Every structure is written in structure tokens, then in C-alpha cells.
Amino acid sequence: MNLLKQKPISAGWQSKKAAPWKPTHDLLQISLAGHVLDAFWLHCGHRNFDVWAANATMDDLSAVAKHVYRNLFTSRAVEEQINVEEPDTVLMNTILYNRDVLYYWLLVKSIKADDIGHVVLILWIWMVMMCTPKTMPRYANPIFETLGRLQQYPEEVQKLFLHNWLVNLTGRADGCKEVDLLQEYSNFWVKTVYGAKGVNCNWDWLSMISVCIYSLRDAMHVVQNTFGIPIYGTRHTTPDMSKEVQYIAKKLREEKVQEYVAECPANHDFHEGSKYANKRSAFSRYRVDEAIIADLGFCWRKQNDKEELYIPSTNDLAMDSEEPIDMADELLAGTMALFEDD
């Protein structure tokens, strides 16, 4: 985040607070592209990558892609590094990062493409990874229970379960959503459209509009387009991230992060860092000094505290181009004003 001059976020499986999804998703997307670009530059066999890319055939791209994947995006590449005489810890951690981000991106694309087979495959892999000691068993257990019960269902029930895990209300390509995310969108639009007052402010009215909430949303679009109601919000657009990707690839190349470096200085930093926790200086640094007045407005998290559940924000929901979340208030206000004038 500091490299791209963005606001720092707290992340990691040891963090008790869930990381914000949208900036994390954007960062992983940019970072993965930067790592892939640097990897192609390393393994294309040409000093000038732009010249090679301009003249490369599809067979050339496929051959280099396989070589990149095998050497920088697989668990086997990590095992090969472990078995060398002087392992490069930085390179090993980079390969693990590349592998995990690629899994995540495959899950994202598979959900949008309604590829439930790849979704289940990634869940199986993550379940095994999360079951390892000191990781995330609280996530692994629900995945294990869900997939385990799925295996016990009859074949027809399995198909019913899998075919209804992802929903595409528009019929467009790459328009699928998870059922729980679809529920979040429904809740948002119900809150936006549900502006009942007086006798209509009751559960019967709410239940009536809930079943046709997307039809009401589309009706607001039709009214807005037909009568030219101005909307001052901004539609969701994908920003150009080419400069950020190029910058990350450049830094990776300068620091030789995805190359094997014998006697890499960072290896000693990892070793020294692991020894630091056993020193007396670490004890004096991290123990609570009762002589210092503590700020009662802030306290460390207790072990018995409940974990914070991440609730999707408006910014998260606005990532979907089919959902004009950022224009919802103005769209509703303009439509209702038109009816009031009539």
C-alpha cells in the first residue's frame, strides 16, 4: 500500500478485524498483474520485453506462460526452493503469495462465469490450507461441513444445490453473483425503495415490494431515461491500472524479488527477527509497564472477545457495474419528485 501511496490497511489471518474488501481486492488485482508482468519479463528470454511481446506468437506466449506458472506460481516451485543448499526465503514467500492470489482470482472469475466446478475445487484447496496449525480453522470447519454434507446428498440433490449456489438475474455473460451477495443487494434496494409513510409503513407493504424489488429498480431507470431526470452520481467504471502495474513490475525487477538470490540479505533478517522474540529486550518492549498511565479509551483485544464479522459496505456493493449503488438516492429522489409534480 505504501508503494502505491494508498491508505494502509490491516490484513492477515492473525488480524482480529476483517480487512476492507474493496481496497484489498483492488490491491490483489494490481499486484497479481505486476507479478505476472515481471515473471514474463524474466522468462521470455529477451532483454526488451516490449519487442518480444510485439512479435511473439500465441505458441510463444503459451510456452512462456507454462514456464512462468511452473516456476513462480506452484507449490512444487516452493518445494524445489526448500531443497536447494541455500534457500531464498524471499523468493519462497513470493511464490506462495503468487499461488494464493492466483487461487483467489480464479475463484472471483469462476463465480462471475458460473463455473461452479472451479468454485468447489478452490474451496477444497482452501479447506486443506486453512486446516493447518495456527491458520484459520474457524473458516475451514464450515467449508468442510458444507462440502462433506454435499458428498452425502443424492445426485439429484447435489445438482440442485450446486446449480442454485450462483445466480444470474440478467442473463448476461459474467453476470453471476453468489446467493449471499445477491441478498445484500436486495437488502440495499429494499432500504432505498422502501420509503413508505403513514398507513403504508407496515410489514405487508414491505413484503409486497420485496418480491419485486429489482422490477421497481428497473422501473426507476426507465422513468429516469424517459423523462431525462438528471443524475449527478458517477457510474461504476474500471480505472486504468496500467501505471500501477508497470510500477510494481519495475520494483520487483529492481529488487529481484522473483529471482533466486544466493545469500539474500533478507534471509538473515528473517533469522534475526525470529531470534529477537526470545531476547530480554523483547520482553521489556512488549510487557505492560504498570508505572505508565494507560489510556482508558483504548484497550487491547481480550482472548474471549468475539471476532468482528465483516459487513459489506456501500463501496463494496458499488463494485458491480450492474448495480448503480452510488446513484440510488438521486435516482429515487428524481423519480419520486416527478410523480409528486404530476
Short mmCIF file of C-alpha atoms in Angstrom, two decimals:
data_model
loop_
_atom_site.label_atom_id
_atom_site.label_comp_id
_atom_site.label_asym_id
_atom_site.label_seq_id
_atom_site.Cartn_x
_atom_site.Cartn_y
_atom_site.Cartn_z
CA MET A 1 0.00 0.00 0.00
CA ASN A 2 2.88 2.36 0.81
CA LEU A 3 4.48 1.63 -2.57
CA LEU A 4 1.31 2.78 -4.36
CA LYS A 5 0.78 5.65 -1.89
CA GLN A 6 -2.55 4.27 -0.72
CA LYS A 7 -4.06 4.22 2.73
CA PRO A 8 -2.60 1.36 4.83
CA ILE A 9 -4.94 -1.47 5.81
CA SER A 10 -4.73 -4.19 8.43
CA ALA A 11 -4.81 -7.69 6.93
CA GLY A 12 -3.66 -11.22 7.61
CA TRP A 13 -5.13 -14.34 9.19
CA GLN A 14 -3.91 -13.26 12.64
CA SER A 15 -5.80 -9.97 12.44
CA LYS A 16 -8.97 -9.90 14.54
CA LYS A 17 -10.52 -7.17 12.40
CA ALA A 18 -11.59 -8.06 8.90
CA ALA A 19 -9.77 -6.11 6.17
CA PRO A 20 -11.92 -3.87 3.95
CA TRP A 21 -12.82 -5.89 0.90
CA LYS A 22 -12.75 -3.31 -1.92
CA PRO A 23 -9.22 -1.87 -1.40
CA THR A 24 -7.90 -5.37 -0.68
CA HIS A 25 -9.50 -6.75 -3.85
CA ASP A 26 -8.10 -3.87 -5.94
CA LEU A 27 -4.64 -4.27 -4.43
CA LEU A 28 -4.56 -8.01 -5.15
CA GLN A 29 -5.67 -7.40 -8.72
CA ILE A 30 -2.95 -4.82 -9.35
CA SER A 31 -0.29 -6.82 -7.55
CA LEU A 32 -1.06 -10.06 -9.40
CA ALA A 33 -0.81 -8.30 -12.76
CA GLY A 34 2.51 -6.74 -11.74
CA HIS A 35 3.93 -10.08 -10.63
CA VAL A 36 2.82 -11.77 -13.86
CA LEU A 37 4.33 -8.99 -15.98
CA ASP A 38 7.66 -9.23 -14.15
CA ALA A 39 7.59 -13.03 -14.43
CA PHE A 40 7.09 -12.85 -18.21
CA TRP A 41 9.97 -10.38 -18.45
CA LEU A 42 12.22 -12.82 -16.56
CA HIS A 43 11.36 -15.92 -18.59
CA CYS A 44 10.71 -14.58 -22.10
CA GLY A 45 14.42 -14.86 -22.97
CA HIS A 46 14.64 -11.35 -24.43
CA ARG A 47 16.11 -8.23 -22.83
CA ASN A 48 13.49 -5.96 -24.38
CA PHE A 49 10.14 -7.33 -23.26
CA ASP A 50 8.09 -4.91 -25.37
CA VAL A 51 9.84 -6.01 -28.56
CA TRP A 52 9.37 -9.67 -27.67
CA ALA A 53 5.67 -9.19 -26.82
CA ALA A 54 5.04 -7.36 -30.09
CA ASN A 55 6.48 -10.22 -32.17
CA ALA A 56 5.57 -13.25 -30.05
CA THR A 57 3.13 -15.81 -31.42
CA MET A 58 0.39 -17.49 -29.44
CA ASP A 59 2.58 -20.58 -29.11
CA ASP A 60 5.39 -18.42 -27.68
CA LEU A 61 3.04 -16.83 -25.15
CA SER A 62 1.65 -20.22 -24.16
CA ALA A 63 5.12 -21.72 -23.69
CA VAL A 64 6.34 -18.83 -21.54
CA ALA A 65 3.09 -18.83 -19.53
CA LYS A 66 3.56 -22.52 -18.68
CA HIS A 67 7.16 -21.88 -17.68
CA VAL A 68 6.14 -18.90 -15.51
CA TYR A 69 3.37 -20.86 -13.83
CA ARG A 70 5.57 -23.87 -13.12
CA ASN A 71 8.43 -21.82 -11.64
CA LEU A 72 6.66 -18.99 -9.80
CA PHE A 73 3.04 -19.98 -9.11
CA THR A 74 3.03 -23.57 -7.80
CA SER A 75 3.68 -25.40 -4.54
CA ARG A 76 6.22 -27.56 -6.36
CA ALA A 77 8.34 -24.47 -7.01
CA VAL A 78 8.39 -23.78 -3.26
CA GLU A 79 9.47 -27.36 -2.52
CA GLU A 80 12.29 -27.03 -5.04
CA GLN A 81 13.50 -23.90 -3.25
CA ILE A 82 13.37 -25.65 0.12
CA ASN A 83 15.60 -28.44 -1.17
CA VAL A 84 18.38 -26.19 -2.50
CA GLU A 85 21.53 -25.77 -0.44
CA GLU A 86 20.85 -22.09 0.35
CA PRO A 87 17.08 -21.42 0.09
CA ASP A 88 15.97 -17.90 -0.80
CA THR A 89 13.29 -17.12 1.78
CA VAL A 90 12.08 -14.03 -0.07
CA LEU A 91 11.58 -15.99 -3.28
CA MET A 92 9.75 -18.78 -1.45
CA ASN A 93 7.34 -16.34 0.18
CA THR A 94 6.81 -14.62 -3.16
CA ILE A 95 5.91 -17.92 -4.84
CA LEU A 96 3.45 -18.73 -2.05
CA TYR A 97 1.89 -15.29 -2.46
CA ASN A 98 1.63 -15.72 -6.24
CA ARG A 99 -0.03 -19.11 -5.81
CA ASP A 100 -2.58 -17.91 -3.26
CA VAL A 101 -3.52 -14.76 -5.18
CA LEU A 102 -3.97 -16.83 -8.33
CA TYR A 103 -6.35 -19.11 -6.40
CA TYR A 104 -8.32 -16.09 -5.26
CA TRP A 105 -8.54 -14.61 -8.75
CA LEU A 106 -9.63 -17.95 -10.19
CA LEU A 107 -12.44 -18.01 -7.59
CA VAL A 108 -13.55 -14.47 -8.50
CA LYS A 109 -13.63 -15.19 -12.23
CA SER A 110 -15.28 -18.59 -11.76
CA ILE A 111 -18.11 -17.06 -9.74
CA LYS A 112 -18.86 -14.45 -12.38
CA ALA A 113 -18.67 -17.07 -15.17
CA ASP A 114 -20.98 -19.52 -13.32
CA ASP A 115 -18.23 -22.14 -13.19
CA ILE A 116 -19.33 -23.92 -10.02
CA GLY A 117 -16.82 -26.74 -10.60
CA HIS A 118 -13.82 -24.44 -10.16
CA VAL A 119 -15.50 -22.76 -7.19
CA VAL A 120 -15.84 -26.09 -5.37
CA LEU A 121 -12.26 -27.03 -6.32
CA ILE A 122 -10.86 -23.82 -4.81
CA LEU A 123 -12.94 -24.36 -1.66
CA TRP A 124 -11.46 -27.85 -1.28
CA ILE A 125 -7.93 -26.46 -1.62
CA TRP A 126 -8.58 -23.63 0.83
CA MET A 127 -10.15 -26.01 3.32
CA VAL A 128 -6.95 -28.07 3.43
CA MET A 129 -4.77 -24.96 3.65
CA MET A 130 -6.84 -23.47 6.48
CA CYS A 131 -6.81 -26.69 8.50
CA THR A 132 -3.06 -26.47 9.06
CA PRO A 133 -1.96 -25.45 12.59
CA LYS A 134 -2.14 -21.77 13.56
CA THR A 135 -4.13 -20.71 10.50
CA MET A 136 -7.91 -20.29 10.12
CA PRO A 137 -9.81 -23.36 11.37
CA ARG A 138 -12.92 -21.25 12.03
CA TYR A 139 -13.24 -20.88 8.25
CA ALA A 140 -12.08 -24.38 7.38
CA ASN A 141 -14.70 -26.09 9.55
CA PRO A 142 -17.77 -24.58 7.80
CA ILE A 143 -16.26 -25.34 4.39
CA PHE A 144 -15.54 -28.92 5.48
CA GLU A 145 -19.07 -29.39 6.82
CA THR A 146 -20.68 -27.94 3.69
CA LEU A 147 -18.62 -29.94 1.20
CA GLY A 148 -18.84 -33.06 3.36
CA ARG A 149 -22.62 -32.93 3.51
CA LEU A 150 -22.71 -32.25 -0.23
CA GLN A 151 -20.90 -35.54 -0.84
CA GLN A 152 -23.56 -37.39 1.17
CA TYR A 153 -26.51 -35.95 -0.77
CA PRO A 154 -28.16 -37.96 -3.55
CA GLU A 155 -27.01 -37.00 -7.04
CA GLU A 156 -30.17 -35.06 -7.83
CA VAL A 157 -29.92 -33.08 -4.59
CA GLN A 158 -26.25 -32.34 -5.32
CA LYS A 159 -27.17 -30.87 -8.69
CA LEU A 160 -29.98 -28.85 -7.11
CA PHE A 161 -27.56 -27.48 -4.51
CA LEU A 162 -24.75 -26.63 -6.93
CA HIS A 163 -26.99 -25.20 -9.66
CA ASN A 164 -28.52 -22.72 -7.21
CA TRP A 165 -25.32 -21.58 -5.48
CA LEU A 166 -24.76 -18.86 -8.11
CA VAL A 167 -27.50 -16.66 -9.55
CA ASN A 168 -27.62 -14.66 -12.78
CA LEU A 169 -30.65 -12.37 -12.89
CA THR A 170 -29.64 -10.54 -16.08
CA GLY A 171 -28.71 -13.43 -18.36
CA ARG A 172 -25.56 -11.60 -19.41
CA ALA A 173 -22.15 -13.22 -19.68
CA ASP A 174 -20.09 -12.99 -16.47
CA GLY A 175 -23.18 -11.74 -14.63
CA CYS A 176 -23.41 -14.33 -11.85
CA LYS A 177 -23.44 -13.47 -8.16
CA GLU A 178 -23.27 -15.54 -5.01
CA VAL A 179 -26.62 -16.02 -3.29
CA ASP A 180 -25.47 -14.19 -0.15
CA LEU A 181 -24.16 -11.23 -2.19
CA LEU A 182 -27.43 -11.11 -4.11
CA GLN A 183 -29.19 -10.90 -0.75
CA GLU A 184 -27.01 -7.92 0.21
CA TYR A 185 -28.03 -6.13 -3.00
CA SER A 186 -31.68 -6.95 -2.33
CA ASN A 187 -31.42 -5.55 1.19
CA PHE A 188 -29.85 -2.37 -0.15
CA TRP A 189 -32.53 -1.77 -2.77
CA VAL A 190 -35.31 -2.60 -0.31
CA LYS A 191 -33.96 0.07 2.05
CA THR A 192 -33.65 2.52 -0.85
CA VAL A 193 -37.07 1.98 -2.39
CA TYR A 194 -38.95 1.39 0.86
CA GLY A 195 -39.97 4.94 1.69
CA ALA A 196 -43.47 4.21 2.92
CA LYS A 197 -45.22 6.67 5.19
CA GLY A 198 -48.44 6.63 7.17
CA VAL A 199 -50.68 3.60 6.68
CA ASN A 200 -48.27 2.04 4.17
CA CYS A 201 -45.48 1.86 6.74
CA ASN A 202 -46.09 -1.77 7.72
CA TRP A 203 -44.80 -5.27 7.13
CA ASP A 204 -47.43 -6.04 4.48
CA TRP A 205 -46.18 -3.20 2.29
CA LEU A 206 -42.56 -4.21 2.83
CA SER A 207 -43.24 -7.85 1.93
CA MET A 208 -45.10 -6.78 -1.22
CA ILE A 209 -42.27 -4.67 -2.63
CA SER A 210 -39.51 -7.09 -1.57
CA VAL A 211 -40.53 -9.75 -4.06
CA CYS A 212 -40.41 -7.30 -6.97
CA ILE A 213 -37.58 -5.05 -5.80
CA TYR A 214 -35.50 -5.45 -8.98
CA SER A 215 -38.51 -4.67 -11.16
CA LEU A 216 -39.01 -1.46 -9.17
CA ARG A 217 -35.34 -0.60 -9.61
CA ASP A 218 -35.58 -1.16 -13.38
CA ALA A 219 -38.77 0.92 -13.46
CA MET A 220 -36.89 3.82 -11.87
CA HIS A 221 -34.30 3.50 -14.63
CA VAL A 222 -36.98 3.64 -17.30
CA VAL A 223 -38.57 6.74 -15.76
CA GLN A 224 -35.18 8.42 -15.42
CA ASN A 225 -34.21 7.73 -19.04
CA THR A 226 -37.63 8.57 -20.48
CA PHE A 227 -38.04 11.96 -18.79
CA GLY A 228 -34.36 12.90 -18.75
CA ILE A 229 -34.08 13.18 -14.97
CA PRO A 230 -30.51 14.36 -14.28
CA ILE A 231 -28.28 12.10 -12.22
CA TYR A 232 -25.17 13.66 -10.74
CA GLY A 233 -23.62 10.45 -9.46
CA THR A 234 -20.92 8.55 -11.31
CA ARG A 235 -21.46 5.18 -12.88
CA HIS A 236 -19.06 2.43 -11.98
CA THR A 237 -16.05 2.39 -14.28
CA THR A 238 -12.90 0.32 -14.20
CA PRO A 239 -9.95 2.67 -13.63
CA ASP A 240 -6.81 2.38 -15.70
CA MET A 241 -4.32 0.49 -13.56
CA SER A 242 -1.58 0.09 -16.17
CA LYS A 243 0.74 2.62 -14.49
CA GLU A 244 0.43 0.92 -11.11
CA VAL A 245 1.04 -2.48 -12.69
CA GLN A 246 4.11 -1.21 -14.53
CA TYR A 247 5.42 0.40 -11.34
CA ILE A 248 5.04 -2.79 -9.30
CA ALA A 249 6.74 -4.84 -12.02
CA LYS A 250 9.59 -2.33 -12.12
CA LYS A 251 10.14 -2.52 -8.36
CA LEU A 252 10.03 -6.32 -8.42
CA ARG A 253 12.66 -6.30 -11.14
CA GLU A 254 14.90 -3.83 -9.31
CA GLU A 255 14.75 -5.75 -6.03
CA LYS A 256 14.99 -9.16 -7.77
CA VAL A 257 12.08 -10.38 -5.69
CA GLN A 258 11.08 -13.15 -8.14
CA GLU A 259 14.64 -14.28 -8.84
CA TYR A 260 16.84 -16.64 -6.86
CA VAL A 261 19.48 -14.65 -4.99
CA ALA A 262 22.18 -16.64 -3.21
CA GLU A 263 22.83 -15.38 0.34
CA CYS A 264 19.92 -12.96 0.07
CA PRO A 265 20.25 -10.30 2.83
CA ALA A 266 16.59 -10.67 3.72
CA ASN A 267 17.21 -14.30 4.72
CA HIS A 268 19.31 -13.06 7.62
CA ASP A 269 16.61 -10.55 8.50
CA PHE A 270 14.08 -13.37 8.87
CA HIS A 271 16.52 -15.31 11.02
CA GLU A 272 17.34 -12.35 13.24
CA GLY A 273 13.69 -11.45 13.55
CA SER A 274 12.81 -14.93 14.78
CA LYS A 275 15.58 -14.76 17.41
CA TYR A 276 14.51 -11.31 18.60
CA ALA A 277 11.35 -12.62 20.24
CA ASN A 278 13.46 -14.72 22.65
CA LYS A 279 15.60 -11.86 23.90
CA ARG A 280 15.18 -9.90 27.10
CA SER A 281 14.76 -6.74 25.05
CA ALA A 282 11.61 -8.21 23.50
CA PHE A 283 10.20 -8.94 26.96
CA SER A 284 10.86 -5.41 28.19
CA ARG A 285 9.42 -3.93 24.99
CA TYR A 286 6.16 -5.82 24.88
CA ARG A 287 5.26 -6.32 28.54
CA VAL A 288 2.86 -3.90 30.21
CA ASP A 289 4.59 -1.31 32.38
CA GLU A 290 2.26 -0.54 35.28
CA ALA A 291 4.15 2.67 36.04
CA ILE A 292 2.85 4.24 32.83
CA ILE A 293 -0.65 5.67 32.88
CA ALA A 294 -2.74 3.83 30.33
CA ASP A 295 -5.26 5.47 28.04
CA LEU A 296 -8.58 4.11 29.29
CA GLY A 297 -10.20 4.91 25.99
CA PHE A 298 -8.21 2.17 24.27
CA CYS A 299 -7.62 -1.42 25.30
CA TRP A 300 -6.11 -4.46 23.68
CA ARG A 301 -8.42 -7.15 22.49
CA LYS A 302 -9.11 -9.89 25.04
CA GLN A 303 -8.90 -13.53 24.08
CA ASN A 304 -12.57 -14.14 24.78
CA ASP A 305 -13.70 -11.26 22.57
CA LYS A 306 -15.81 -12.20 19.60
CA GLU A 307 -14.37 -11.85 16.15
CA GLU A 308 -15.64 -8.97 14.08
CA LEU A 309 -17.80 -10.08 11.17
CA TYR A 310 -17.24 -8.11 8.00
CA ILE A 311 -20.38 -6.43 6.70
CA PRO A 312 -20.27 -5.35 3.03
CA SER A 313 -20.22 -1.58 2.69
CA THR A 314 -21.78 0.60 0.01
CA ASN A 315 -18.36 0.88 -1.66
CA ASP A 316 -18.14 -2.91 -1.84
CA LEU A 317 -21.58 -3.22 -3.42
CA ALA A 318 -20.80 -0.44 -5.90
CA MET A 319 -18.08 -2.62 -7.48
CA ASP A 320 -20.77 -4.32 -9.59
CA SER A 321 -21.39 -2.41 -12.82
CA GLU A 322 -24.96 -3.73 -12.99
CA GLU A 323 -25.86 -2.16 -9.66
CA PRO A 324 -25.95 1.69 -9.74
CA ILE A 325 -25.44 1.88 -5.98
CA ASP A 326 -23.78 5.29 -5.97
CA MET A 327 -26.73 6.82 -7.87
CA ALA A 328 -29.51 5.14 -5.90
CA ASP A 329 -30.52 8.09 -3.72
CA GLU A 330 -30.59 10.60 -6.58
CA LEU A 331 -32.37 8.14 -8.86
CA LEU A 332 -35.11 7.53 -6.32
CA ALA A 333 -35.44 11.21 -5.38
CA GLY A 334 -35.71 12.30 -9.01
CA THR A 335 -38.30 9.66 -9.83
CA MET A 336 -40.44 10.43 -6.78
CA ALA A 337 -40.24 14.17 -7.50
CA LEU A 338 -41.61 13.53 -10.99
CA PHE A 339 -44.64 11.68 -9.60
CA GLU A 340 -45.25 14.40 -6.99
CA ASP A 341 -45.28 17.06 -9.72
CA ASP A 342 -47.90 15.08 -11.61
#
